[in-house]
XYZ file of C-alpha atoms in Angstrom:
722
model
C 92.659 183.350 175.558
C 92.411 183.746 172.251
C 92.184 181.131 169.624
C 94.810 180.636 167.145
C 94.002 181.457 163.888
C 93.333 178.805 161.746
C 95.719 178.048 158.153
C 93.849 179.127 155.478
C 93.692 176.431 152.892
C 94.336 176.708 148.957
C 91.267 176.924 146.690
C 91.223 173.795 145.121
C 90.518 176.050 141.666
C 93.713 178.517 141.715
C 94.125 180.096 138.256
C 97.863 179.242 136.424
C 99.766 182.598 137.797
C 99.237 182.000 141.437
C 99.535 178.787 141.081
C 103.021 179.178 139.344
C 103.809 181.586 142.171
C 102.476 179.283 144.593
C 100.045 181.794 145.945
C 96.945 181.476 147.684
C 94.186 182.348 144.809
C 90.503 183.603 145.185
C 89.090 181.575 142.535
C 86.793 183.717 140.953
C 88.088 185.215 137.296
C 90.006 187.625 137.474
C 90.962 186.835 140.741
C 92.068 189.216 143.413
C 96.497 188.651 142.953
C 96.066 189.225 139.115
C 93.954 192.175 139.822
C 95.932 193.853 141.684
C 99.558 192.653 139.462
C 97.834 193.845 136.042
C 98.198 190.203 134.660
C 96.384 188.263 132.893
C 94.395 185.609 134.746
C 93.880 181.994 133.314
C 92.225 179.068 134.574
C 92.991 175.454 133.015
C 90.737 173.338 132.631
C 90.242 169.870 133.778
C 93.278 170.008 136.262
C 90.439 169.268 138.954
C 90.568 165.779 140.008
C 87.358 163.044 140.379
C 87.987 160.102 142.715
C 85.603 157.315 141.521
C 85.152 153.898 142.082
C 86.826 151.383 140.302
C 83.288 149.500 139.472
C 81.557 152.981 138.486
C 84.789 153.733 135.813
C 84.354 150.146 134.412
C 80.697 150.778 134.461
C 80.946 154.219 132.267
C 83.240 152.287 129.778
C 80.550 149.583 128.847
C 78.118 152.060 128.395
C 80.295 153.938 125.915
C 81.074 150.815 124.229
C 77.342 149.872 124.236
C 76.390 153.144 122.587
C 79.011 153.290 120.151
C 78.043 149.661 118.886
C 74.383 151.162 118.894
C 75.612 154.505 116.970
C 76.765 151.863 114.175
C 73.495 149.939 114.521
C 71.874 153.302 113.612
C 71.378 153.964 109.679
C 73.649 156.475 108.730
C 71.810 158.060 106.171
C 74.421 160.605 105.490
C 75.318 162.408 101.991
C 78.822 162.668 101.147
C 78.747 166.732 102.766
C 77.675 165.542 106.009
C 73.962 166.355 105.207
C 70.904 165.460 107.978
C 69.563 162.498 107.302
C 66.541 161.693 104.591
C 63.463 162.077 105.919
C 61.572 158.523 106.658
C 65.028 156.492 106.391
C 65.324 156.265 110.356
C 63.382 154.287 112.823
C 61.437 155.913 115.438
C 62.725 152.860 117.963
C 66.253 153.512 116.947
C 66.529 156.393 118.882
C 64.965 155.104 121.893
C 67.989 152.283 121.540
C 70.809 155.268 121.625
C 68.715 156.923 124.531
C 68.279 153.568 126.884
C 71.865 153.335 127.316
C 73.735 156.622 126.898
C 73.411 158.391 130.576
C 75.439 156.963 132.687
C 73.954 154.674 135.561
C 74.810 154.635 139.194
C 77.793 153.333 140.807
C 76.545 148.820 141.117
C 76.881 147.513 144.032
C 79.412 144.819 144.925
C 77.001 142.224 144.053
C 76.808 142.873 140.476
C 79.900 141.955 140.000
C 79.243 138.118 139.987
C 76.019 138.786 138.125
C 76.701 137.605 134.645
C 75.454 136.090 131.861
C 77.346 133.445 129.647
C 77.138 134.197 125.529
C 79.949 131.379 124.915
C 80.168 128.377 126.158
C 83.646 128.887 126.039
C 86.413 131.575 127.019
C 89.425 132.571 124.614
C 92.103 131.616 123.697
C 89.340 130.538 120.717
C 88.730 126.954 120.053
C 89.250 124.895 117.368
C 88.242 121.209 116.187
C 90.011 118.769 113.580
C 88.640 118.699 110.086
C 87.211 115.821 109.195
C 86.088 116.934 105.501
C 88.224 115.949 102.267
C 89.857 119.218 102.072
C 93.175 120.508 103.274
C 92.170 122.344 106.134
C 93.649 121.217 109.653
C 91.029 122.593 111.764
C 87.810 124.402 111.895
C 87.528 127.296 113.808
C 84.227 127.327 116.285
C 82.660 130.916 115.702
C 80.422 132.718 118.700
C 77.627 133.093 116.867
C 77.188 130.415 114.042
C 74.658 127.942 114.851
C 76.436 125.113 113.892
C 79.314 126.222 115.936
C 76.829 126.630 118.774
C 75.551 123.223 119.119
C 79.579 121.669 118.323
C 80.600 123.960 121.478
C 77.462 122.469 123.854
C 77.996 118.934 122.853
C 81.707 119.309 123.550
C 80.654 121.300 126.925
C 78.187 118.642 128.134
C 80.313 115.710 127.271
C 83.194 116.301 128.641
C 81.052 117.325 132.075
C 78.928 114.367 131.629
C 81.299 111.875 130.910
C 84.859 113.336 131.453
C 85.977 112.525 127.440
C 86.200 114.651 124.447
C 83.108 113.727 122.054
C 85.229 112.321 118.841
C 82.066 110.406 117.807
C 79.489 113.201 117.805
C 77.756 114.055 114.553
C 79.281 117.469 114.156
C 82.645 116.307 114.982
C 82.674 113.645 112.048
C 80.853 115.569 109.710
C 81.693 114.716 105.671
C 81.115 117.710 102.775
C 77.630 116.925 102.029
C 77.660 117.441 98.848
C 81.074 117.430 97.249
C 81.009 119.491 93.676
C 83.503 120.327 91.296
C 84.176 121.453 88.232
C 86.512 122.194 85.366
C 87.688 125.893 84.091
C 86.256 126.774 80.842
C 88.791 129.087 78.630
C 87.560 132.244 77.919
C 88.711 131.452 73.851
C 86.649 128.549 73.873
C 82.998 128.990 72.739
C 80.442 128.023 75.435
C 78.850 125.022 75.443
C 75.017 125.534 75.142
C 73.647 121.719 74.057
C 71.233 120.607 76.256
C 69.871 123.625 77.587
C 65.806 123.296 78.086
C 63.061 124.855 75.633
C 61.935 128.318 75.537
C 58.427 128.124 77.509
C 60.180 125.618 80.061
C 62.726 128.266 80.358
C 60.632 131.187 81.325
C 58.731 128.490 83.896
C 61.854 128.098 85.462
C 62.704 131.653 85.540
C 59.082 132.304 86.719
C 59.536 129.453 89.649
C 62.925 131.557 90.690
C 61.049 134.618 91.154
C 58.391 132.814 93.090
C 60.518 131.509 95.381
C 63.211 134.183 96.067
C 60.492 136.752 96.363
C 61.811 140.394 96.939
C 65.479 139.677 96.841
C 66.488 141.173 93.725
C 69.448 139.493 91.692
C 68.109 140.336 87.709
C 66.977 142.891 85.412
C 63.709 141.046 84.981
C 62.489 142.747 81.652
C 66.311 143.256 79.935
C 66.513 139.031 80.899
C 63.389 138.060 79.445
C 64.419 140.419 76.614
C 67.460 138.391 76.073
C 66.340 135.122 76.591
C 63.982 135.454 73.914
C 66.591 136.544 71.447
C 68.595 133.795 72.631
C 66.005 131.131 71.265
C 64.892 132.839 68.476
C 68.346 133.958 67.066
C 71.579 132.691 66.619
C 72.289 131.320 70.320
C 75.954 130.526 69.802
C 76.890 134.302 68.535
C 74.372 135.386 71.568
C 76.519 133.222 74.216
C 80.035 134.056 73.038
C 79.204 138.038 73.021
C 77.060 137.947 75.970
C 79.385 135.186 77.872
C 78.359 136.729 81.619
C 74.211 136.615 80.975
C 74.847 132.837 79.606
C 76.191 132.195 83.062
C 73.160 133.648 84.668
C 70.797 131.723 82.346
C 72.244 128.565 83.898
C 72.208 130.180 87.296
C 68.696 130.314 86.623
C 68.109 127.099 85.365
C 70.082 125.531 88.201
C 67.883 127.280 90.771
C 64.817 126.435 89.349
C 65.474 122.845 88.593
C 66.629 122.410 92.270
C 63.199 124.412 93.471
C 61.059 122.039 91.374
C 62.916 118.856 92.119
C 61.857 116.359 94.842
C 64.256 113.198 93.686
C 66.791 111.809 96.132
C 70.167 112.124 94.222
C 72.600 109.628 96.453
C 75.488 112.005 95.354
C 74.736 115.805 93.196
C 72.918 118.043 94.425
C 69.602 118.730 92.799
C 70.426 121.728 89.833
C 73.988 120.710 89.617
C 74.138 119.811 86.404
C 73.683 123.593 85.248
C 75.283 125.202 88.265
C 78.857 123.304 87.567
C 78.758 124.823 83.074
C 77.827 128.215 84.927
C 81.083 128.446 87.384
C 82.898 126.561 84.585
C 82.332 129.452 82.185
C 82.832 131.931 85.050
C 85.620 134.526 84.219
C 88.752 135.520 85.950
C 88.212 137.631 88.888
C 90.782 139.801 88.085
C 88.325 140.895 85.219
C 85.115 140.212 86.538
C 84.697 143.293 87.962
C 84.315 145.204 84.495
C 80.833 143.755 83.844
C 78.868 146.045 86.696
C 75.874 145.165 88.038
C 75.334 141.751 85.888
C 78.972 140.690 87.675
C 76.906 141.327 91.128
C 74.135 139.718 90.094
C 75.564 136.651 89.114
C 78.097 136.397 91.870
C 75.295 137.105 94.421
C 72.988 133.848 92.620
C 75.970 131.482 92.349
C 76.436 132.375 95.987
C 73.067 131.820 97.133
C 73.238 128.170 95.195
C 76.461 126.997 97.233
C 75.260 128.178 100.967
C 72.136 126.413 99.985
C 73.967 122.635 99.360
C 75.995 123.517 102.536
C 79.140 125.487 101.512
C 78.893 127.607 103.797
C 82.262 128.775 103.512
C 82.397 129.446 99.624
C 79.344 131.109 99.437
C 80.510 134.218 101.758
C 83.613 133.988 99.609
C 81.898 134.260 96.214
C 79.384 136.900 98.187
C 81.896 139.029 99.464
C 83.301 139.750 96.244
C 79.879 140.688 94.962
C 79.774 143.187 97.836
C 83.453 144.660 96.960
C 82.581 144.837 93.447
C 79.095 146.572 94.363
C 81.006 149.301 96.543
C 83.631 150.292 93.306
C 80.033 151.048 92.252
C 78.777 153.179 94.872
C 75.474 151.113 95.428
C 76.391 151.726 99.336
C 75.803 155.302 99.024
C 72.983 157.509 97.517
C 73.284 157.373 93.790
C 71.907 160.330 92.311
C 68.772 159.793 89.568
C 69.346 162.990 87.735
C 72.526 161.525 86.390
C 71.690 157.390 86.332
C 67.879 157.992 86.022
C 65.196 156.714 88.596
C 65.252 153.229 87.049
C 68.664 152.327 87.658
C 69.281 154.318 91.131
C 65.926 151.962 92.481
C 67.989 148.791 90.415
C 71.050 149.555 92.137
C 69.334 150.215 95.733
C 67.105 146.727 95.601
C 70.608 144.566 94.539
C 72.500 146.672 97.519
C 70.061 145.638 100.404
C 69.795 142.239 98.517
C 73.514 141.623 99.131
C 73.140 143.560 102.422
C 70.358 140.814 103.650
C 72.834 138.106 102.415
C 75.537 139.380 104.009
C 74.178 139.837 107.263
C 72.382 135.755 107.053
C 75.691 134.368 105.750
C 78.077 135.864 108.590
C 75.491 134.809 111.483
C 75.634 131.563 109.741
C 79.504 131.058 109.680
C 80.150 133.513 112.733
C 82.345 136.068 111.113
C 81.924 139.955 111.155
C 80.031 141.668 108.640
C 81.742 142.137 105.440
C 80.613 145.984 105.107
C 79.646 147.948 108.536
C 76.139 150.334 108.632
C 77.861 153.038 109.470
C 79.779 153.068 106.050
C 76.235 152.871 104.263
C 74.270 155.847 103.170
C 71.810 154.858 100.326
C 68.104 155.135 102.241
C 66.830 151.659 103.488
C 63.480 153.034 103.509
C 61.825 152.584 99.570
C 60.352 156.062 97.761
C 56.858 156.786 99.026
C 55.084 155.501 95.914
C 56.036 151.986 95.564
C 55.117 148.526 95.825
C 54.767 145.918 98.847
C 57.067 143.748 97.634
C 59.719 147.557 98.259
C 58.190 147.281 102.048
C 58.723 144.166 102.791
C 62.652 144.407 101.105
C 62.762 147.806 103.611
C 61.670 145.559 106.626
C 63.662 142.047 106.237
C 66.602 144.606 105.622
C 66.034 146.427 109.234
C 65.672 143.042 110.404
C 68.422 141.803 109.441
C 70.320 145.246 110.628
C 69.159 144.368 114.019
C 70.325 141.012 113.834
C 73.812 141.889 112.886
C 73.648 144.670 115.870
C 72.389 141.807 118.003
C 75.464 140.010 117.179
C 78.030 142.408 117.519
C 77.046 143.654 121.240
C 75.452 140.625 122.831
C 78.157 137.919 121.780
C 81.118 140.222 121.492
C 82.582 138.734 124.955
C 82.130 135.143 126.209
C 80.613 136.746 129.189
C 78.582 140.023 129.909
C 77.328 141.814 133.168
C 73.796 141.479 133.507
C 73.098 144.821 133.701
C 74.250 145.182 130.272
C 72.840 142.775 128.796
C 69.339 143.715 130.231
C 70.337 146.974 128.783
C 71.202 146.184 125.817
C 68.136 143.394 125.586
C 65.813 146.520 126.154
C 67.286 148.544 123.333
C 66.708 145.315 120.914
C 62.684 145.041 122.236
C 62.189 148.469 121.654
C 63.364 148.279 118.104
C 61.209 144.513 118.276
C 58.423 146.931 118.813
C 59.069 149.607 116.095
C 59.283 147.250 113.055
C 56.435 145.102 114.759
C 54.509 148.140 114.350
C 55.651 148.021 110.301
C 54.549 144.564 110.057
C 51.303 145.735 111.527
C 50.750 148.172 108.672
C 51.791 145.734 105.894
C 49.647 143.216 106.866
C 46.520 145.789 107.849
C 46.851 146.324 103.674
C 47.641 142.109 102.682
C 44.756 141.362 104.677
C 42.022 142.949 102.636
C 43.042 140.397 99.561
C 44.561 137.423 101.559
C 41.192 135.112 102.573
C 43.526 135.467 106.086
C 46.409 133.704 105.204
C 50.001 134.748 105.561
C 51.598 136.063 102.195
C 55.064 134.483 100.959
C 57.427 137.864 101.969
C 55.397 137.878 105.317
C 56.306 134.994 106.842
C 59.828 134.844 105.843
C 59.829 138.652 107.847
C 57.693 136.963 110.621
C 60.332 133.928 111.131
C 63.284 136.226 110.816
C 61.389 138.326 113.506
C 61.018 135.667 115.644
C 64.620 134.709 115.293
C 65.946 138.091 116.306
C 63.997 137.469 119.705
C 65.409 133.729 119.742
C 69.141 134.571 119.137
C 69.004 137.961 121.621
C 67.610 135.574 124.715
C 69.894 132.786 123.547
C 72.421 133.552 126.701
C 69.894 133.210 129.057
C 69.485 129.364 128.357
C 73.253 128.670 127.985
C 73.653 130.634 131.572
C 71.002 128.597 133.011
C 72.446 125.625 131.366
C 76.444 126.221 132.944
C 74.619 127.255 136.333
C 72.830 123.241 136.157
C 76.835 121.580 135.169
C 78.120 123.476 137.551
C 75.862 121.594 140.447
C 78.182 118.465 139.086
C 81.062 119.605 140.568
C 80.210 122.400 142.800
C 78.028 122.937 145.986
C 75.918 125.875 144.136
C 72.455 126.328 142.936
C 71.875 130.035 143.915
C 69.767 130.787 140.567
C 66.136 132.947 142.305
C 67.098 136.462 141.669
C 68.879 135.657 138.380
C 65.100 133.972 137.411
C 63.562 136.485 138.717
C 65.163 139.445 136.989
C 65.096 137.311 133.765
C 61.679 135.810 133.474
C 60.147 138.047 131.267
C 62.726 137.675 128.443
C 63.291 133.650 128.613
C 59.224 133.575 128.181
C 59.821 136.038 125.117
C 62.107 133.790 123.448
C 60.511 130.300 124.297
C 57.405 131.728 122.974
C 59.270 132.705 119.655
C 60.565 129.303 119.336
C 57.155 128.218 119.910
C 55.274 130.626 117.338
C 58.534 129.629 114.692
C 57.252 125.654 115.162
C 54.133 126.908 114.555
C 54.239 128.594 111.611
C 56.905 125.948 109.519
C 54.078 122.985 110.486
C 51.240 124.718 108.617
C 53.301 124.853 105.284
C 53.104 121.324 105.040
C 53.813 119.263 101.275
C 54.424 123.137 100.645
C 57.597 123.548 102.856
C 60.691 124.543 100.593
C 63.235 122.337 100.847
C 65.847 123.923 98.105
C 66.566 127.013 100.144
C 67.873 126.884 103.424
C 65.950 129.415 104.927
C 62.859 127.297 106.969
C 65.417 124.379 107.929
C 67.882 126.886 109.854
C 64.806 128.702 111.011
C 63.482 125.512 112.535
C 66.982 123.509 113.451
C 67.047 127.275 115.574
C 63.785 126.582 117.591
C 64.187 123.454 117.785
C 67.356 123.880 119.689
C 66.328 126.956 121.786
C 63.199 124.366 122.690
C 65.490 121.397 123.990
C 67.595 123.805 125.965
C 64.118 125.100 127.963
C 62.630 120.931 127.808
C 65.836 120.700 130.184
C 65.889 124.064 131.884
C 62.695 125.140 132.695
C 60.012 121.858 131.178
C 57.450 123.451 133.206
C 56.892 126.582 130.623
C 56.487 123.560 128.045
C 53.803 121.441 129.344
C 51.601 120.082 126.303
C 48.129 119.697 126.930
C 45.482 116.845 126.105
C 43.436 116.775 122.896
C 39.737 116.965 123.661
C 39.349 112.990 122.478
C 41.526 111.396 124.263
C 43.918 111.269 126.593
C 46.778 111.119 124.578
C 49.027 114.611 124.372
C 48.941 116.328 121.243
C 52.753 116.688 119.201
C 54.951 119.304 121.243
C 56.962 121.972 119.578
C 59.612 119.671 119.612
C 58.463 116.901 117.671
C 56.763 118.602 115.401
C 59.854 120.633 114.750
C 61.217 117.081 114.241
C 58.606 116.415 111.855
C 59.404 119.402 109.863
C 62.832 117.552 109.768
C 61.181 114.563 108.119
C 59.517 116.069 105.503
C 62.668 117.478 104.366
C 65.028 114.361 104.640
C 61.803 112.465 102.618
C 62.183 114.785 99.872
C 65.768 114.384 99.510
C 67.327 117.232 101.165
C 70.720 115.505 102.680
C 71.801 118.846 104.815
C 68.088 118.572 106.941
C 69.508 114.972 107.802
C 72.808 116.075 109.076
C 71.140 118.925 111.112
C 68.253 116.127 112.673
C 71.572 113.832 113.355
C 73.249 116.901 115.256
C 69.890 117.675 117.314
C 68.842 114.288 118.262
C 72.637 113.589 119.760
C 72.185 117.605 121.599
C 69.237 116.209 122.979
C 69.806 112.882 124.720
C 72.990 114.951 125.997
C 70.725 117.490 127.256
C 67.970 114.425 129.153
C 71.506 112.970 130.515
C 72.271 116.617 131.659
C 68.211 116.759 133.441
C 68.849 113.932 135.325
C 72.410 113.849 136.557
C 71.575 117.456 137.677
C 68.335 115.917 139.774
C 70.492 113.677 141.404
C 72.991 115.706 142.003
C 70.533 118.098 143.686
C 68.958 115.010 145.435
C 71.934 113.773 146.864
C 73.039 116.701 148.251
C 69.802 117.709 149.837
C 70.234 121.019 148.312
C 66.450 122.348 146.293
C 66.796 123.417 142.487
C 67.287 126.783 142.023
C 63.963 127.705 140.539
C 62.264 130.202 142.579
C 58.749 129.579 144.032
C 57.832 133.214 142.037
C 58.776 131.667 138.397
C 55.303 129.064 138.412
C 53.345 131.796 140.475
C 52.877 134.219 137.895
C 53.204 134.507 133.458
C 52.118 137.175 132.295
C 48.966 136.585 129.880
C 51.137 138.474 126.971
C 53.624 135.669 127.447
C 51.975 132.510 128.151
C 51.521 129.860 124.942
C 48.529 129.113 124.339
C 47.077 125.974 124.101
C 46.196 125.273 120.383
C 49.780 126.946 119.800
C 51.027 124.344 121.657
C 49.092 121.415 120.313
C 50.187 122.442 116.906
C 48.667 121.296 113.459
C 45.655 121.446 114.369
C 42.465 124.436 113.918
C 42.630 127.122 111.690
C 45.306 129.223 113.865
C 47.592 126.919 112.304
C 46.350 127.559 108.846
C 45.798 130.994 109.177
C 49.669 131.677 110.387
C 50.649 129.284 107.688
C 48.435 130.232 104.886
C 50.066 126.714 103.104
C 52.786 129.153 101.715
C 56.283 128.424 101.484
C 59.659 130.082 101.498
C 59.781 134.094 102.384
C 58.999 135.808 99.000
C 56.155 137.393 97.937
C 54.128 136.291 94.643
C 54.840 137.007 91.261
C 51.572 137.843 89.797
C 49.310 140.069 91.360
C 50.956 141.833 93.282
C 50.580 145.545 92.481
C 46.858 144.368 92.592
C 46.366 145.164 96.328
C 43.561 147.620 95.976
C 41.233 145.061 94.511
C 38.041 144.013 96.176
C 38.142 142.231 99.965
C 37.715 138.504 100.014
C 37.748 138.729 103.762
C 34.185 137.585 105.366
C 35.429 139.258 108.701
C 32.794 141.994 109.319
C 35.614 143.934 111.397
C 39.191 143.718 109.148
C 40.840 145.733 112.739
C 39.983 142.735 114.793
C 40.851 140.710 112.047
C 43.750 142.150 111.886
C 44.593 141.840 115.835
C 43.755 137.795 115.672
C 46.043 137.799 112.798
C 48.728 138.995 114.967
C 48.397 137.362 117.832
C 48.408 134.078 115.993
C 51.621 135.044 113.940
C 53.673 136.166 117.404
C 53.748 139.899 116.710
C 53.236 142.425 118.816
C 54.648 145.882 119.431
C 52.092 146.442 122.389
C 53.616 143.130 124.086
C 57.498 144.009 123.059
C 56.506 147.142 124.712
C 55.220 145.593 127.790
C 58.147 143.278 128.101
C 60.585 146.621 128.037
C 58.324 148.172 131.083
C 58.594 144.717 132.829
C 62.548 144.829 132.770
C 63.317 148.310 133.994
C 63.723 150.230 135.682
C 65.927 148.219 137.660
C 66.346 150.146 140.989
C 65.999 148.465 143.970
C 67.231 144.927 142.929
C 71.286 144.187 144.080
C 73.697 144.298 141.371
C 71.533 145.916 138.694
C 69.942 149.176 137.686
C 67.801 151.324 135.503
C 69.522 152.184 132.231
């Protein structure tokens, strides 16, 4: 008996003509039917349907978003005609950042839906608090990335969990304006007041003081400024002040900065240097015409914004800086300008001024928690200096790159209140790869500078080192936040299973803790030369102290303080050293440091209550704390905190790391004399470089080692390699 013929199935890849005629197509091009009918055979692209799971689709969408964010992170050194990138303007590690997440990963398991970390203590809608300052604002919005907002959010979160009430009396929630500063506007028709200005020699001294402390940040044309300053004192001051009114404002701002940087007086009401600053701001032209003064207007606005930021008027500082950036964009400073048309000196000045604005914008935006004023995709001016340049220009370039990386971290890691763990790990791997490249650049700079430095850290290198560690702290902070939220959940829910989470994130947690400890170590060595007026050292200390406070509550075994050799009494812990740094700033009259310390102490007390409450909750329910035994069995040697660093203050390591220098600028004198005789006693310069880099916590090999430990993530439930 013959079997019945099987019904033929239509091929899934049919041409347009066969589909319209509803006949079977051979699937070839041209198909048999079209050849027989002598018609054109066409196949429609994209008609086939592919069925994938929703989880896989969401994963691909997340990777596309990450790739787009990474693309904006890159330095788009492109000309208006879309020419290829200028040679030397891209970092090799940035390409690695792109490739690390560009390829689609395999579909994750259902367990990955539960593997996520918190980047913000609160979900949407946005969180606001009542405004307690003396202005007309009704509320204050708590930005996701601002460190001040982060502290306030943690205070609210822990107080509501522990005490079931809102923390109305918390220091950050009842803060008043620290330095209320007001001035009256002077009409443009009235001659400027030039009475009470210091002598020429003291003005030059203040000018050099400002150069010394502000370092590689470029706010003025030095030769032109000094030349006009001498003409002002030797000629007709009233006529020069009337003719060059904006220059007089710049002079008053320089005098205000110089006075503030040298002042150690404890004025209860006014910030240091405010007398000259108020006079400068009263002479400021109307905003409608200020942009016409081009580069000088940009420099004046940038200086004014930095002073306002230094007295904790961050909102006003951000507004003035935004205006400076807008004027700079009108002048094309964010693009690659022509040396043939403008001259090499003018182009170099514009490039330095633009990257100064860029660095300030990234820092201010991080501080207030707002999006960056400018996007990297809109910038084409070279970030790398010319081949023959000073070490100051190299430091400015590396500073700008680290600022760019910080903005990338904020725009990717903190772009939502919760992120899947595998996405976070992929992003963090890219960040560490970039940090490894920048570490290599710093190694090259330090290799040159150690020849003349008596084994101490130059000023510019110190600030860049601290910014480097800040990038690590900010990138790994969500891990501590997630662990804290898990601990708080144990107070109301019967769950504390964090074994897999800690196993996956252990290297990242360790490197973040190490950066916080290194930050405190470097700043502890500055002693009486600690920067008091500019807020950079204060912010580095505060960020690291919060990181260490969270670590002490969540993972205290990682911050064990060794005892001294002379007795059983323990040496100061990194957290105690952070308090000592803040105390030193308070002693020298910094009222902002006093406010920050109040908030820090209050937060530390809440964290201590959390540790006690969680311990009682876990022991009372018969559950074990969710810290895996493997957490304590092996910590890579490269991540272990050396005993000498934990002791702090003493020994040669602190002196070498800090060098007794402050601030973040390069020295004013001797910067071009890098080829002079070497004064180091080390017989092996390469060994000296390695030891010095280890002391300041900068190592490209270490970060590449961490990347290797993070991935590939295959074989782990819910997490796959990127």
